[in-house]
XYZ file of C-alpha atoms in Angstrom:
457
model
C -21.481 1.842 4.820
C -17.938 2.578 3.654
C -17.081 1.413 0.113
C -13.404 0.660 -1.406
C -11.507 3.714 -3.475
C -8.219 3.546 -3.759
C -5.733 5.694 -5.166
C -4.437 4.213 -8.757
C -0.955 3.100 -7.927
C -0.113 4.621 -11.331
C -0.905 8.284 -9.743
C 2.031 7.630 -7.559
C 4.345 5.995 -10.257
C 3.762 9.197 -12.066
C 4.700 11.784 -8.928
C 8.209 9.751 -8.829
C 8.503 9.823 -12.472
C 8.194 13.680 -12.377
C 9.552 14.663 -9.360
C 12.798 12.375 -10.539
C 13.198 14.174 -13.922
C 12.413 17.599 -11.700
C 15.241 17.340 -9.060
C 17.186 14.117 -10.672
C 19.371 16.865 -12.576
C 20.712 18.031 -9.631
C 24.056 17.316 -8.693
C 23.988 14.342 -5.460
C 25.816 14.928 -2.889
C 28.474 12.604 -1.787
C 26.948 10.151 0.624
C 27.640 7.128 2.298
C 26.907 3.994 0.600
C 23.012 2.972 1.214
C 20.188 0.522 -0.126
C 17.086 1.576 1.374
C 15.959 4.507 3.510
C 14.150 3.835 6.879
C 11.979 6.583 8.085
C 10.441 5.971 11.503
C 6.490 7.066 11.768
C 4.156 7.456 14.549
C 0.958 4.789 14.284
C -1.084 8.162 15.101
C 1.220 10.198 13.121
C -1.067 12.576 10.042
C 0.014 12.213 6.493
C 0.464 8.247 6.541
C -1.932 5.195 6.216
C -2.242 1.773 4.794
C -4.630 1.029 2.385
C -5.744 -1.746 0.187
C -2.460 -3.357 1.146
C -0.752 -0.120 -0.006
C 0.967 2.921 1.566
C -0.459 6.051 1.056
C -0.432 9.645 2.823
C 1.106 12.986 2.515
C 4.358 12.955 4.482
C 4.937 9.078 2.866
C 4.792 10.304 -0.519
C 7.183 12.886 0.218
C 9.630 10.379 1.751
C 8.895 8.585 -1.304
C 10.031 10.985 -3.411
C 13.274 11.683 -1.841
C 13.769 7.664 -1.660
C 13.192 8.008 -5.125
C 15.516 10.661 -6.092
C 17.980 9.304 -4.243
C 17.836 5.564 -5.896
C 16.839 4.169 -2.559
C 14.302 1.614 -1.101
C 11.732 3.289 1.398
C 11.030 1.565 4.333
C 8.645 2.401 6.918
C 8.978 1.860 10.462
C 5.873 1.771 12.831
C 5.289 0.670 16.490
C 8.224 1.954 18.496
C 8.285 3.961 21.595
C 9.262 7.344 22.151
C 12.524 6.019 23.606
C 13.189 3.628 21.429
C 13.036 5.481 18.375
C 15.727 8.124 20.037
C 17.943 5.310 20.780
C 18.025 3.759 17.122
C 17.968 7.062 15.875
C 21.194 8.158 17.796
C 22.731 3.825 16.519
C 21.853 5.069 12.761
C 19.333 2.075 12.171
C 17.067 4.811 11.369
C 17.908 7.461 9.089
C 14.434 9.779 9.552
C 12.023 10.348 12.648
C 8.900 12.008 11.471
C 7.079 13.563 14.654
C 5.003 16.878 15.527
C 7.690 19.868 15.691
C 6.317 20.615 19.208
C 7.271 17.472 20.618
C 10.569 17.194 19.504
C 13.015 16.977 22.971
C 15.539 20.258 22.725
C 18.440 17.938 21.968
C 17.161 16.887 18.710
C 15.918 19.934 17.275
C 19.554 20.931 15.381
C 18.677 17.544 13.725
C 15.604 18.398 12.838
C 14.365 19.798 9.205
C 10.787 21.274 9.152
C 8.833 19.070 6.567
C 5.221 20.504 5.941
C 2.213 21.801 8.030
C -1.457 20.507 8.138
C -4.675 21.142 10.069
C -7.478 18.975 11.544
C -11.176 19.534 10.678
C -14.472 18.170 11.990
C -16.308 15.898 9.771
C -20.369 15.357 9.831
C -23.060 13.521 8.395
C -24.896 15.296 5.157
C -27.446 16.488 6.728
C -25.841 17.862 9.378
C -23.112 19.749 7.073
C -26.276 21.573 5.002
C -27.926 22.517 8.273
C -23.956 24.156 9.071
C -24.134 25.955 5.346
C -27.134 27.509 6.056
C -26.050 28.745 9.268
C -25.718 32.819 8.867
C -23.438 32.700 11.871
C -21.137 29.228 12.504
C -20.721 28.722 16.335
C -19.128 25.300 16.614
C -20.234 24.819 20.394
C -23.732 25.761 19.144
C -23.371 23.591 16.414
C -21.847 20.525 18.506
C -24.262 20.795 21.056
C -24.451 17.718 23.116
C -23.555 15.155 20.078
C -21.331 12.770 20.098
C -17.684 13.501 18.902
C -15.102 11.256 18.110
C -11.864 12.533 17.855
C -8.621 10.953 16.843
C -5.662 10.756 19.143
C -2.900 12.745 17.444
C -5.518 15.601 17.971
C -4.980 15.092 22.129
C -1.192 16.328 20.857
C -2.449 19.657 19.781
C -3.246 22.812 22.117
C -6.208 23.093 19.950
C -7.793 20.027 22.175
C -7.590 21.662 25.714
C -9.803 24.614 24.680
C -12.076 22.462 22.399
C -13.075 19.888 25.442
C -13.932 23.858 27.591
C -15.832 25.245 24.983
C -17.828 21.823 24.152
C -18.721 21.280 28.120
C -21.833 19.532 26.665
C -20.580 17.130 24.085
C -19.692 13.796 24.850
C -15.959 13.503 23.878
C -14.344 10.504 22.725
C -10.711 9.794 21.539
C -9.908 6.826 19.526
C -6.284 5.350 18.387
C -8.179 3.333 15.295
C -7.291 4.375 12.189
C -9.042 7.153 10.243
C -11.031 4.979 7.551
C -12.541 2.722 10.950
C -13.784 5.669 12.568
C -15.380 7.407 9.578
C -16.824 4.323 8.867
C -18.344 4.983 12.817
C -19.332 8.240 11.819
C -20.833 6.615 8.196
C -23.013 4.516 10.295
C -24.212 7.030 12.820
C -22.377 5.871 15.716
C -21.263 9.297 16.300
C -22.273 12.253 15.219
C -18.801 14.259 14.312
C -15.195 13.230 14.017
C -12.134 15.238 13.814
C -9.549 13.789 12.200
C -6.255 15.070 9.863
C -7.371 16.790 6.569
C -5.898 14.462 3.954
C -7.754 12.093 5.736
C -10.574 13.527 5.771
C -10.424 13.946 2.255
C -10.090 10.613 0.999
C -12.605 10.110 3.947
C -14.849 12.284 2.203
C -14.178 10.489 -1.144
C -14.966 6.752 0.408
C -18.037 8.252 2.130
C -21.379 8.556 0.544
C -22.609 10.388 3.795
C -19.806 12.126 5.618
C -18.891 15.645 5.048
C -16.267 18.426 5.732
C -17.634 21.304 8.215
C -15.046 22.818 9.785
C -11.364 23.566 9.656
C -9.343 24.226 13.037
C -7.182 27.301 12.909
C -3.874 26.103 14.596
C -1.387 24.763 12.132
C -0.214 21.304 12.988
C 3.553 21.598 12.065
C 5.731 18.214 11.621
C 9.598 17.727 11.128
C 11.996 15.036 10.223
C 14.517 14.462 12.846
C 17.920 13.065 11.078
C 20.580 10.281 12.363
C 23.017 12.296 14.393
C 25.422 10.042 12.770
C 25.038 11.673 9.293
C 25.225 14.609 9.013
C 25.552 14.564 5.099
C 21.793 13.099 4.722
C 20.578 16.186 6.538
C 22.043 18.734 4.684
C 21.468 16.996 1.795
C 17.442 16.508 2.704
C 17.228 19.760 3.514
C 18.727 20.974 0.094
C 16.525 18.589 -1.729
C 13.484 19.713 0.050
C 14.110 23.580 -0.880
C 14.343 22.393 -4.342
C 11.118 20.011 -4.138
C 8.709 22.661 -2.686
C 9.537 25.013 -5.621
C 8.545 22.199 -8.191
C 5.451 21.321 -10.075
C 5.336 18.118 -8.050
C 4.943 19.642 -5.163
C 2.027 21.889 -5.902
C 0.668 18.942 -7.303
C 0.898 16.689 -4.078
C -0.434 19.769 -2.118
C -3.423 19.810 -4.311
C -3.440 16.032 -4.045
C -4.087 15.494 -0.621
C -4.867 19.305 0.992
C -7.559 20.298 -1.816
C -10.453 17.723 -3.425
C -7.396 16.358 -5.849
C -8.027 12.938 -4.143
C -11.148 13.319 -3.803
C -11.126 12.963 -8.114
C -8.112 10.434 -8.141
C -9.718 7.714 -6.311
C -10.928 4.763 -8.325
C -12.433 1.181 -8.048
C -14.678 -0.107 -5.121
C -15.820 -2.827 -2.746
C -13.561 -2.306 0.317
C -15.008 -0.946 3.807
C -13.235 1.560 4.903
C -12.540 -0.816 8.332
C -10.579 -3.045 6.048
C -7.806 0.191 5.712
C -4.725 -1.870 6.638
C -5.840 -4.654 5.019
C -6.143 -5.647 1.217
C -9.473 -6.566 0.007
C -13.386 -6.818 0.857
C -11.917 -10.795 0.759
C -9.096 -11.032 3.231
C -11.420 -13.068 5.685
C -11.898 -15.123 3.075
C -8.643 -15.526 1.765
C -7.194 -16.357 5.412
C -9.551 -18.711 5.982
C -9.176 -21.279 2.845
C -5.252 -20.461 2.808
C -5.040 -21.102 6.353
C -6.555 -24.718 5.625
C -4.557 -25.422 2.915
C -1.035 -23.774 3.934
C -0.240 -20.634 1.869
C 0.276 -17.268 3.369
C -3.180 -15.548 2.413
C -1.017 -12.628 1.549
C 0.318 -14.199 -1.896
C -2.903 -15.494 -2.974
C -4.339 -12.160 -2.532
C -1.312 -10.698 -4.480
C -2.071 -13.053 -7.531
C -6.266 -12.220 -7.469
C -4.968 -8.399 -7.435
C -2.854 -9.224 -10.458
C -5.713 -11.535 -12.076
C -8.726 -9.556 -11.468
C -8.664 -6.560 -9.208
C -10.692 -8.099 -6.929
C -13.339 -8.184 -9.140
C -15.473 -11.404 -8.542
C -17.403 -11.042 -11.665
C -15.204 -10.811 -14.296
C -14.613 -13.070 -16.890
C -11.575 -12.991 -19.317
C -11.933 -13.102 -23.813
C -11.129 -16.824 -23.236
C -13.661 -17.783 -20.457
C -10.926 -17.358 -17.227
C -13.662 -16.579 -14.281
C -13.744 -14.775 -11.198
C -11.192 -13.203 -8.754
C -8.603 -15.967 -9.571
C -9.391 -16.320 -13.242
C -9.867 -19.979 -13.302
C -11.040 -21.752 -16.290
C -14.125 -23.728 -16.178
C -13.317 -27.304 -16.624
C -10.583 -26.996 -13.743
C -13.874 -27.384 -11.006
C -14.668 -30.691 -12.686
C -10.979 -31.448 -11.814
C -10.793 -31.382 -8.180
C -14.442 -31.700 -8.241
C -15.593 -29.120 -6.568
C -18.664 -27.987 -6.535
C -21.812 -24.817 -7.117
C -20.961 -21.707 -9.471
C -16.868 -21.126 -10.596
C -17.618 -17.081 -9.927
C -18.640 -17.753 -6.829
C -15.555 -16.263 -4.483
C -15.066 -19.295 -2.389
C -15.338 -21.940 -4.810
C -12.891 -19.422 -6.932
C -10.447 -19.160 -4.238
C -10.447 -23.013 -3.015
C -9.951 -23.803 -6.803
C -6.964 -21.306 -6.973
C -5.160 -22.669 -4.075
C -5.846 -26.577 -5.183
C -4.155 -25.713 -8.510
C -1.564 -23.941 -6.889
C -0.919 -26.927 -3.919
C -1.234 -29.668 -6.947
C 1.532 -27.726 -8.965
C 4.206 -27.724 -6.576
C 3.649 -31.036 -5.586
C 4.151 -31.937 -9.372
C 6.924 -30.230 -9.557
C 9.179 -31.967 -6.752
C 11.459 -29.485 -5.993
C 14.854 -30.568 -4.411
C 15.389 -30.779 -1.333
C 16.858 -27.300 -0.020
C 14.719 -25.512 -2.905
C 14.301 -21.631 -1.566
C 10.832 -20.903 -1.057
C 11.145 -17.848 -3.164
C 12.052 -20.030 -5.829
C 9.242 -22.210 -5.079
C 6.420 -19.644 -5.819
C 8.338 -17.640 -8.572
C 8.197 -20.921 -10.530
C 4.708 -22.061 -9.029
C 3.146 -18.799 -10.625
C 4.955 -18.900 -13.585
C 3.087 -22.542 -14.272
C -0.374 -20.527 -13.183
C -0.258 -18.361 -15.258
C 2.299 -20.239 -18.512
C 1.061 -23.556 -18.217
C 2.859 -26.461 -15.653
C 4.437 -27.682 -19.581
C 6.110 -25.034 -20.926
C 7.565 -24.749 -17.563
C 8.666 -27.999 -17.432
C 10.422 -27.618 -20.278
C 12.829 -24.848 -19.418
C 13.444 -26.869 -16.072
C 14.378 -29.833 -18.609
C 16.448 -27.466 -20.561
C 17.722 -26.194 -18.132
C 19.229 -29.644 -16.425
C 20.210 -30.714 -19.676
C 22.410 -27.685 -20.416
C 23.846 -27.924 -16.863
C 21.597 -25.336 -15.457
C 19.295 -25.520 -11.684
C 15.605 -26.653 -12.920
C 14.872 -25.500 -9.072
C 16.742 -22.025 -9.669
C 13.998 -19.207 -10.602
C 16.922 -17.267 -12.517
C 17.616 -20.338 -14.453
C 14.328 -21.160 -15.171
C 13.201 -17.587 -16.278
C 15.729 -17.860 -18.488
C 15.523 -20.629 -20.623
C 11.668 -20.165 -20.345
C 12.415 -16.713 -22.360
C 15.332 -19.175 -24.759
C 11.768 -21.734 -25.574
C 10.974 -18.528 -28.049
C 14.189 -19.630 -29.813
C 13.333 -22.078 -32.495
C 16.486 -23.443 -31.961
C 15.465 -24.203 -28.290
C 12.073 -24.769 -29.036
C 13.138 -27.957 -31.250
C 15.517 -29.308 -28.573
C 14.550 -32.981 -27.410
C 13.699 -32.355 -24.419
C 10.990 -29.875 -25.301
C 7.442 -31.443 -25.673
C 5.510 -28.304 -25.457
C 6.899 -26.698 -28.586
C 7.836 -22.790 -28.957
C 6.651 -20.202 -26.076
C 6.994 -16.811 -26.092
C 7.649 -15.862 -21.881
C 7.700 -12.350 -22.032
C 3.862 -12.274 -20.304
C 4.125 -14.658 -17.786
C 7.895 -13.089 -16.674
C 5.735 -10.283 -16.163
C 3.438 -11.833 -14.000
C 5.853 -13.566 -11.931
C 7.632 -10.327 -11.575
C 4.357 -8.457 -10.286
C 2.668 -11.072 -8.287
C 5.588 -11.338 -6.221
C 6.624 -7.483 -6.045
C 2.886 -6.880 -4.406
C 3.009 -9.943 -2.306
C 6.383 -7.931 -1.044
C 4.831 -4.896 -0.520
C 1.821 -6.394 1.381
C 3.628 -8.758 3.541
C 5.395 -5.029 4.869
C 1.850 -3.628 5.206
C -0.147 -6.324 6.470
C -0.168 -9.045 9.321
C -0.218 -12.448 8.051
């Protein structure tokens, strides 16, 4: 079994800050006003994957660095056919399409920019890898023999694939469109003897697995390029100029070290998510879904709260006594007549969802209140207490603001730290310093937005 190990998000924020420092001093070219950079990536393209609800991969981080340099939001689009990508690119609905250089249409070559090279590698369990290291002369065909070889679908697009079929005539070859982590788990569990996948994903896979090692690197380089929308010549020139500068930076060397050497192994942290849950959020996805379906909540929203509260650690106990995934106080269980151990993940999540429901019902939002305002105000109650949020809503109402608008409520929640407002006649719960609660709401909503983009409901 492969256990969850997630590359720290702080690492990538660190990259972005360094990249901005290195490249941001360059004078930016004048480009049409935009708020986001939209990039289409093939499902089976190397260099992009979703793990623990977050985006990772070499090409993802490279485009994220460029988007950060431009001060834009990066939007990744998947699931488009080749014809759909070409059409949307021509219409300017996509800014970039990433593709294997060898598969770019002749008409699109003038608008393409080479971005990086990678390779495919062969993985095996540790016993077979040890045998390969001991061999005086390694021969791929003899080594694989009549073994079961699982191949990522992207490898079929390489020239090596055809030659491999000829040289491994005794082996059983299986081609899979599953994500690399599912394939790695199948290899680690002994369902297959060997796996061929892209190098950067193999690095992370070897870090996650206790029983998988890289054995062989195929000589054929795999070149990837970015095709830029022909409607925006300035974007191609700007991206190309930025990429040339970036390739000479220390941050570029760090990015290559992370994905193509051993850096990613050393940066892997945490545990608990099986690799088959790549594309999901945590080891508790099924539990979140089952409970939230019954209680009427988006499970990704509850997962975002759990991440913020405990980083999905069901055994966490705070200094105040809050327990488990959702950091529930033991006395809450008695209020909702939930039997059993509060630390039990099922009880813990059920209690949290019931608390959210009770809070929302008691707030009595006016008809037409937006879903986002509802979520943010409920979250503030979950973190800071319903009494303080009710005070803030009362202040908003008294001074002509909207008690159902998070912008207005958060303002008065902050003002409750001022003794003048804390002594107001509509305030029942005293002074409150709301910075932590505002940060909690911001962080949960931000993570929920990421989960909504990356993980299906």
